[in-house]
Coordinates of N, CA, C and O in Angstrom, one line a residue:
X103 N -4.5 29.8 23.5 CA -4.5 28.6 24.4 C -3.2 28.5 25.0 O -2.2 28.6 24.4
X104 N -3.0 28.0 26.4 CA -1.9 27.9 27.0 C -1.3 26.5 26.7 O -2.1 25.6 26.3
X105 N -0.1 26.3 26.7 CA 0.6 25.0 26.6 C 0.4 24.2 27.7 O 0.4 22.9 27.5
X106 N -0.2 24.6 28.9 CA -0.3 23.7 30.1 C -1.4 22.6 29.7 O -1.4 21.5 30.2
X107 N -2.5 23.0 28.9 CA -3.7 22.2 29.0 C -3.3 21.0 28.2 O -3.7 19.8 28.5
X108 N -2.7 21.0 26.9 CA -2.3 19.9 26.3 C -1.2 19.0 27.0 O -1.1 17.8 26.9
X109 N -0.3 19.7 27.7 CA 0.8 19.0 28.2 C 0.2 18.2 29.4 O 0.6 17.0 29.7
X110 N -0.9 18.8 30.2 CA -1.3 18.0 31.3 C -2.1 16.7 30.8 O -2.1 15.8 31.4
X111 N -3.0 17.0 29.7 CA -3.6 15.9 29.1 C -2.8 14.7 28.6 O -3.0 13.6 28.8
X112 N -1.6 15.2 28.0 CA -0.7 14.2 27.5 C 0.0 13.4 28.7 O 0.3 12.3 28.6
X113 N 0.2 14.1 29.9 CA 0.9 13.4 31.0 C -0.3 12.5 31.5 O 0.1 11.3 31.9
X114 N -1.5 12.9 31.5 CA -2.4 12.0 32.0 C -2.7 10.7 31.2 O -2.7 9.5 31.5
X115 N -2.8 10.9 29.7 CA -2.8 9.7 28.8 C -1.5 8.8 29.0 O -1.7 7.7 29.0
X116 N -0.3 9.6 29.1 CA 0.8 8.7 29.1 C 0.7 7.9 30.7 O 1.1 6.6 30.5
X117 N 0.3 8.5 31.7 CA 0.2 7.6 32.9 C -0.8 6.6 32.8 O -0.5 5.4 33.4
X118 N -1.9 6.8 32.1 CA -2.9 5.6 32.1 C -2.2 4.6 31.1 O -2.4 3.3 31.4
X119 N -1.4 4.8 30.2 CA -0.7 3.9 29.3 C 0.4 3.0 30.1 O 0.3 1.9 30.0
X120 N 1.1 3.8 30.8 CA 2.0 3.2 31.7 C 1.4 2.2 32.7 O 1.8 0.9 32.8
X121 N 0.3 2.6 33.3 CA -0.5 1.8 34.1 C -0.9 0.5 33.5 O -0.9 -0.6 34.0
X122 N -1.4 0.7 32.2 CA -1.9 -0.5 31.4 C -1.0 -1.4 31.2 O -1.1 -2.7 31.1
X123 N 0.2 -0.9 30.7 CA 1.2 -1.8 30.5 C 1.8 -2.7 31.6 O 2.1 -3.8 31.5
X124 N 1.9 -2.1 32.7 CA 2.5 -2.7 34.0 C 1.5 -3.5 34.6 O 1.8 -4.5 35.2
X125 N 0.1 -3.2 34.5 CA -1.0 -3.8 35.4 C -1.8 -5.0 34.5 O -2.2 -5.8 35.2
X126 N -1.8 -4.8 33.3 CA -2.6 -5.7 32.5 C -1.9 -7.0 32.1 O -0.8 -7.1 32.0
X127 N -2.7 -8.0 31.9 CA -2.2 -9.2 31.7 C -2.6 -9.8 30.3 O -2.0 -10.8 29.7
X128 N -3.5 -9.1 29.6 CA -4.0 -9.5 28.4 C -3.1 -8.7 27.3 O -3.0 -7.7 27.5
X129 N -2.6 -9.4 26.4 CA -1.5 -8.8 25.3 C -2.3 -7.7 24.5 O -1.7 -6.7 24.2
X130 N -3.5 -7.9 24.2 CA -4.3 -6.8 23.4 C -4.6 -5.5 24.3 O -4.1 -4.5 23.7
X131 N -4.8 -5.7 25.6 CA -4.9 -4.5 26.3 C -3.5 -3.8 26.6 O -3.4 -2.6 26.6
X132 N -2.3 -4.6 26.6 CA -0.9 -4.0 26.7 C -0.8 -3.3 25.5 O -0.2 -2.0 25.4
X133 N -1.0 -3.9 24.1 CA -1.0 -3.1 23.0 C -1.8 -1.8 23.0 O -1.2 -0.7 22.4
X134 N -2.9 -1.8 23.6 CA -3.9 -0.6 23.5 C -3.1 0.5 24.5 O -3.2 1.7 24.1
X135 N -2.5 0.1 25.5 CA -1.9 1.0 26.4 C -0.6 1.6 25.6 O -0.3 2.7 25.9
X136 N 0.1 0.7 25.0 CA 1.2 1.4 24.1 C 0.8 2.4 23.2 O 1.4 3.5 23.0
X137 N -0.3 2.3 22.6 CA -1.0 3.3 21.6 C -1.3 4.5 22.4 O -1.2 5.6 21.9
X138 N -1.9 4.3 23.6 CA -2.2 5.5 24.6 C -0.9 6.4 24.7 O -0.9 7.6 24.5
X139 N 0.2 5.7 25.0 CA 1.4 6.4 25.2 C 2.0 7.2 24.1 O 2.4 8.1 24.2
X140 N 1.8 6.4 22.9 CA 2.3 7.1 21.7 C 1.5 8.2 21.3 O 1.9 9.3 20.8
X141 N 0.1 8.2 21.6 CA -0.8 9.3 21.3 C -0.5 10.4 22.3 O -0.6 11.6 21.9
X142 N -0.2 10.1 23.5 CA 0.4 11.3 24.4 C 1.5 11.9 23.8 O 1.6 13.3 23.8
X143 N 2.6 11.2 23.2 CA 3.7 11.7 22.7 C 3.4 12.7 21.5 O 3.8 13.8 21.3
X144 N 2.3 12.0 20.7 CA 2.0 12.9 19.6 C 1.2 14.4 19.8 O 1.4 15.3 19.4
X145 N 0.4 14.2 20.9 CA -0.1 15.4 21.5 C 0.9 16.3 21.9 O 0.7 17.7 21.6
X146 N 1.9 16.0 22.6 CA 2.9 16.8 22.9 C 3.6 17.5 21.8 O 4.1 18.6 21.7
X147 N 4.0 16.6 20.7 CA 4.7 17.1 19.5 C 3.9 18.2 18.9 O 4.4 19.2 18.6
X148 N 2.6 18.1 18.8 CA 1.8 19.0 18.0 C 1.7 20.1 18.8 O 1.9 21.5 18.5
X149 N 1.6 20.0 20.2 CA 1.4 21.2 21.0 C 2.6 22.2 21.2 O 2.5 23.3 21.0
X150 N 3.6 21.4 21.3 CA 4.9 22.3 21.3 C 5.3 22.9 19.8 O 5.8 24.0 19.9
X151 N 4.9 22.2 18.9 CA 5.1 22.7 17.5 C 4.2 24.1 17.3 O 4.8 25.0 16.9
X152 N 3.0 24.0 17.7 CA 2.1 25.2 17.6 C 2.7 26.1 18.6 O 2.7 27.5 18.2
X153 N 3.1 26.1 19.7 CA 3.7 26.8 20.7 C 5.0 27.6 20.2 O 5.0 28.9 20.3
X154 N 5.8 26.8 19.7 CA 7.1 27.4 19.0 C 6.9 27.9 17.8 O 7.6 29.1 17.4
X155 N 5.8 27.7 17.0 CA 5.5 28.4 15.7 C 5.1 29.9 16.0 O 5.4 30.7 15.1
X156 N 4.5 30.1 17.1 CA 4.2 31.4 17.4 C 5.5 32.4 17.4 O 5.5 33.6 17.0
X157 N 6.4 31.9 17.8 CA 7.7 32.7 18.0 C 8.3 32.9 16.7 O 9.0 34.1 16.5
X158 N 8.2 32.1 15.8 CA 9.0 32.2 14.5 C 8.1 32.5 13.6 O 6.9 32.0 13.5
X159 N 8.5 33.4 12.4 CA 7.6 33.8 11.2 C 7.5 32.7 10.4 O 6.4 32.3 10.0
X160 N 8.5 32.1 10.0 CA 8.5 31.0 9.0 C 8.8 29.6 9.7 O 9.9 29.5 10.2
X161 N 7.9 28.8 9.8 CA 8.1 27.6 10.4 C 8.0 26.3 9.5 O 7.4 26.5 8.3
X162 N 8.7 25.3 9.9 CA 8.7 24.1 9.1 C 7.6 23.1 9.6 O 7.5 22.2 9.0
X163 N 7.0 23.3 10.8 CA 6.1 22.5 11.5 C 6.7 21.1 11.5 O 6.2 20.1 11.0
X164 N 8.0 21.0 12.1 CA 8.7 19.8 12.2 C 7.9 18.6 13.2 O 7.8 17.6 13.1
X165 N 7.2 19.3 14.2 CA 6.5 18.5 15.1 C 5.4 17.8 14.5 O 5.1 16.7 14.9
X166 N 4.6 18.5 13.6 CA 3.5 17.7 13.1 C 4.1 16.8 12.0 O 3.3 15.8 11.8
X167 N 5.1 17.1 11.3 CA 5.7 16.1 10.3 C 6.1 14.8 11.3 O 5.9 13.6 10.8
X168 N 6.8 15.0 12.4 CA 7.2 13.9 13.1 C 5.9 13.1 13.9 O 6.1 11.9 14.0
X169 N 4.9 13.8 13.9 CA 3.6 13.1 14.5 C 3.1 12.2 13.3 O 2.7 11.2 13.6
X170 N 3.2 12.6 12.2 CA 2.7 11.8 11.0 C 3.6 10.5 10.9 O 3.0 9.4 10.7
X171 N 4.9 10.7 11.1 CA 5.7 9.5 11.0 C 5.5 8.5 12.2 O 5.5 7.3 12.2
X172 N 5.2 9.0 13.5 CA 4.8 8.4 14.6 C 3.6 7.6 14.4 O 3.4 6.4 14.9
X173 N 2.6 8.2 13.8 CA 1.4 7.6 13.5 C 1.5 6.4 12.6 O 0.9 5.3 12.7
X174 N 2.4 6.6 11.6 CA 2.6 5.5 10.6 C 3.2 4.3 11.4 O 2.9 3.2 11.1
X175 N 4.3 4.7 12.3 CA 4.9 3.5 12.8 C 4.0 2.9 13.9 O 4.1 1.6 13.9
X176 N 3.1 3.7 14.5 CA 2.2 3.0 15.5 C 1.2 2.1 14.8 O 1.0 1.0 15.2
X177 N 0.8 2.6 13.4 CA -0.1 1.6 12.8 C 0.6 0.2 12.3 O 0.0 -0.8 12.5
X178 N 1.8 0.4 12.0 CA 2.6 -0.8 11.7 C 2.8 -1.7 12.8 O 2.7 -2.9 12.6
X179 N 3.2 -1.0 13.9 CA 3.3 -1.8 15.2 C 2.2 -2.5 15.7 O 2.4 -3.7 16.1
X180 N 0.9 -1.8 15.7 CA -0.2 -2.5 16.0 C -0.6 -3.6 15.0 O -1.0 -4.6 15.6
X181 N -0.5 -3.5 13.8 CA -0.9 -4.6 12.9 C 0.0 -5.7 13.1 O -0.5 -6.9 13.2
X182 N 1.5 -5.6 13.2 CA 2.4 -6.7 13.5 C 2.0 -7.3 14.8 O 2.0 -8.5 15.0
X183 N 1.9 -6.5 15.9 CA 1.5 -7.0 17.2 C 0.3 -7.8 17.2 O 0.1 -8.9 17.8
X184 N -0.9 -7.2 16.7 CA -2.0 -8.2 16.6 C -1.9 -9.4 15.9 O -2.5 -10.4 16.4
X185 N -1.0 -9.5 14.9 CA -0.7 -10.7 14.1 C 0.1 -11.6 15.0 O -0.3 -12.9 15.0
X186 N 0.9 -11.3 15.7 CA 1.6 -12.0 16.6 C 0.7 -12.6 17.8 O 0.7 -13.8 18.1
X187 N -0.2 -11.7 18.3 CA -1.0 -12.2 19.4 C -2.1 -13.2 18.8 O -2.3 -14.3 19.6
X188 N -2.6 -13.0 17.7 CA -3.5 -14.0 17.1 C -2.8 -15.3 16.8 O -3.5 -16.4 17.1
X189 N -1.5 -15.2 16.3 CA -0.8 -16.7 16.0 C -0.5 -17.3 17.4 O -0.6 -18.5 17.4
X190 N -0.2 -16.6 18.5 CA 0.0 -17.1 19.8 C -1.3 -17.7 20.3 O -1.2 -18.7 20.9
X191 N -2.2 -16.8 20.2 CA -3.5 -17.4 20.7 C -4.1 -18.6 20.0 O -4.6 -19.5 20.7
X192 N -3.8 -18.7 18.6 CA -4.0 -20.0 18.0 C -3.3 -21.3 18.6 O -3.8 -22.3 18.6
X193 N -2.0 -20.9 18.8 CA -1.2 -22.2 19.1 C -1.2 -22.3 20.7 O -1.2 -23.6 21.0
X194 N -1.4 -21.3 21.4 CA -1.4 -21.7 23.0 C -2.8 -21.7 23.5 O -2.9 -22.1 24.6
X195 N -3.8 -21.1 22.8 CA -5.1 -21.0 23.4 C -5.3 -19.9 24.4 O -6.3 -19.7 25.0
X196 N -4.3 -19.1 24.6 CA -4.5 -17.8 25.6 C -3.5 -16.7 25.0 O -2.5 -16.9 24.4
X197 N -4.0 -15.5 25.4 CA -3.1 -14.4 25.3 C -2.6 -13.7 26.5 O -2.2 -12.6 26.7
X198 N -2.5 -14.7 27.7 CA -2.0 -14.0 28.9 C -0.6 -14.0 28.9 O 0.0 -14.8 28.6
X199 N -0.1 -12.9 29.4 CA 1.3 -12.6 29.2 C 2.2 -13.5 30.1 O 3.2 -13.8 30.0
X200 N 1.6 -13.7 31.4 CA 2.3 -14.5 32.2 C 2.6 -15.9 31.8 O 3.7 -16.4 32.0
X201 N 1.6 -16.5 31.1 CA 1.8 -17.8 30.6 C 2.9 -17.8 29.3 O 3.6 -18.7 29.1
X202 N 2.8 -16.7 28.6 CA 3.6 -16.6 27.4 C 5.1 -16.4 27.9 O 6.0 -16.7 27.3
X203 N 5.3 -15.7 29.2 CA 6.4 -15.4 29.6 C 7.2 -16.7 30.0 O 8.6 -16.9 30.0
X204 N 6.6 -17.6 30.6 CA 7.1 -19.0 30.9 C 7.8 -19.7 29.8 O 8.9 -20.1 30.0
X205 N 7.1 -19.7 28.6 CA 7.7 -20.1 27.4 C 8.9 -19.5 26.9 O 9.8 -20.1 26.3
X206 N 9.0 -18.2 27.0 CA 10.0 -17.3 26.5 C 11.3 -17.7 27.4 O 12.5 -17.4 27.0
X207 N 11.2 -17.9 28.7 CA 12.2 -18.1 29.7 C 12.8 -19.5 29.7 O 13.8 -19.8 30.4
X208 N 12.4 -20.4 28.8 CA 12.9 -21.7 28.8 C 12.4 -22.7 29.6 O 12.8 -23.7 29.6
X209 N 11.2 -22.4 30.1 CA 10.4 -23.5 30.9 C 9.6 -24.4 29.9 O 8.4 -24.2 29.8
X210 N 10.3 -25.1 29.2 CA 9.6 -26.0 28.1 C 8.9 -27.3 28.7 O 9.3 -27.6 29.8
X211 N 8.1 -27.7 28.1 CA 7.5 -29.1 28.6 C 8.6 -30.1 28.6 O 9.5 -30.2 27.6
X212 N 8.4 -31.2 29.2 CA 9.5 -32.2 29.1 C 9.5 -32.8 27.9 O 8.5 -33.0 27.2
X213 N 10.6 -33.5 27.5 CA 10.8 -34.2 26.2 C 10.1 -35.5 26.3 O 9.6 -36.0 27.4
X214 N 9.9 -36.1 25.0 CA 9.2 -37.4 25.0 C 9.9 -38.5 25.8 O 11.2 -38.7 25.6
X215 N 9.4 -39.3 26.7 CA 9.9 -40.2 27.5 C 8.9 -41.4 27.5 O 7.9 -41.6 26.6
X216 N 9.1 -42.2 28.4 CA 8.3 -43.5 28.3 C 6.9 -43.2 28.7 O 6.0 -44.1 28.4
X217 N 6.6 -42.3 29.5 CA 5.3 -41.9 30.0 C 4.5 -41.2 29.0 O 3.2 -41.3 28.8
X218 N 5.0 -40.7 27.8 CA 4.4 -40.1 26.8 C 4.8 -40.8 25.5 O 5.8 -40.4 24.8
X219 N 4.2 -41.9 25.0 CA 4.7 -42.7 23.9 C 4.4 -41.8 22.6 O 3.4 -41.0 22.8
X220 N 5.1 -42.1 21.4 CA 4.6 -41.2 20.3 C 3.2 -41.8 19.7 O 2.9 -42.9 20.0
X221 N 2.6 -40.8 19.1 CA 1.2 -41.2 18.6 C 1.5 -42.2 17.4 O 2.3 -41.8 16.4
X222 N 0.8 -43.3 17.4 CA 1.0 -44.1 16.2 C -0.1 -44.0 15.2 O -1.1 -43.3 15.4
X223 N 0.3 -44.2 14.0 CA -0.5 -44.1 12.8 C -0.3 -42.8 12.2 O -0.5 -42.4 11.0
X224 N 0.5 -41.6 12.7 CA 0.9 -40.6 12.0 C 2.2 -40.6 11.3 O 3.2 -41.2 11.9
X225 N 2.2 -40.3 10.0 CA 3.5 -40.3 9.4 C 4.5 -39.5 9.9 O 4.3 -38.5 10.3
X226 N 5.8 -40.0 10.1 CA 6.8 -39.2 10.7 C 8.1 -39.2 9.7 O 8.1 -40.1 8.9
X227 N 8.8 -38.3 10.1 CA 10.2 -38.1 9.3 C 11.2 -37.9 10.4 O 11.0 -37.1 11.2
X228 N 12.3 -38.6 10.3 CA 13.3 -38.4 11.1 C 14.3 -37.3 10.9 O 14.7 -37.2 9.6
X229 N 14.5 -36.5 11.8 CA 15.6 -35.4 11.6 C 16.6 -35.6 12.7 O 16.3 -35.9 13.7
X230 N 17.9 -35.3 12.4 CA 18.9 -35.4 13.4 C 19.1 -34.2 13.9 O 19.3 -33.1 13.2
X231 N 19.5 -34.2 15.2 CA 19.6 -32.9 16.1 C 21.0 -32.7 16.2 O 22.0 -33.6 15.6
X232 N 21.5 -31.7 16.8 CA 23.0 -31.4 16.9 C 23.8 -32.5 17.8 O 24.8 -32.7 17.6
X233 N 23.1 -33.1 18.8 CA 23.7 -34.2 19.5 C 23.8 -35.5 18.9 O 24.1 -36.6 19.5
X234 N 23.2 -35.7 17.7 CA 23.4 -36.9 17.0 C 22.1 -37.8 17.1 O 22.1 -38.9 16.5
X235 N 21.1 -37.6 17.9 CA 19.9 -38.3 18.1 C 19.0 -38.0 17.0 O 19.0 -36.9 16.5
X236 N 18.1 -38.9 16.9 CA 17.0 -38.5 15.8 C 15.7 -38.2 16.6 O 15.5 -38.7 17.5
X237 N 15.1 -37.1 16.0 CA 13.8 -36.6 16.6 C 12.7 -36.8 15.6 O 13.0 -36.6 14.3
X238 N 11.5 -37.4 16.0 CA 10.4 -37.8 15.1 C 9.6 -36.6 14.9 O 9.1 -35.9 16.0
X239 N 9.2 -36.1 13.8 CA 8.2 -35.0 13.7 C 7.0 -35.6 12.9 O 7.1 -36.3 11.9
X240 N 5.9 -35.2 13.3 CA 4.6 -35.6 12.6 C 4.5 -34.7 11.6 O 4.5 -33.4 11.6
X241 N 4.0 -35.2 10.4 CA 3.7 -34.4 9.1 C 2.2 -34.5 9.0 O 1.8 -35.6 9.1
X242 N 1.7 -33.4 8.5 CA 0.3 -33.5 8.1 C 0.0 -33.7 6.8 O 0.8 -33.4 5.9

């Protein structure tokens, strides 16, 4: 088998993954696209390991061992990523990346003023902030 076949397949998988990361707005689809890119790298590692092992008589199969580490790291990454996406979806009600980007850049909602009076009937605890003012927090 030629080295070109898995290399071309890996390039196609990687390009589809890059397109998915750049074009998609859903966080779960972005995570799936990252997995496609990691699988393209794994395919290259195994293909080059097999290709280079033909030249040497005793091989260590380092490409296949590195692929196993990459698969383990990808599994941990997707588990943590999905947990973060689910937590954000519960709090924000959406997993749209553009809306999440607004909160990360500091475009917070306005602070409590006269137009938004605090909710009465909820027990609150006062905590002091760095500027000396007290901030009321609702406790459940």
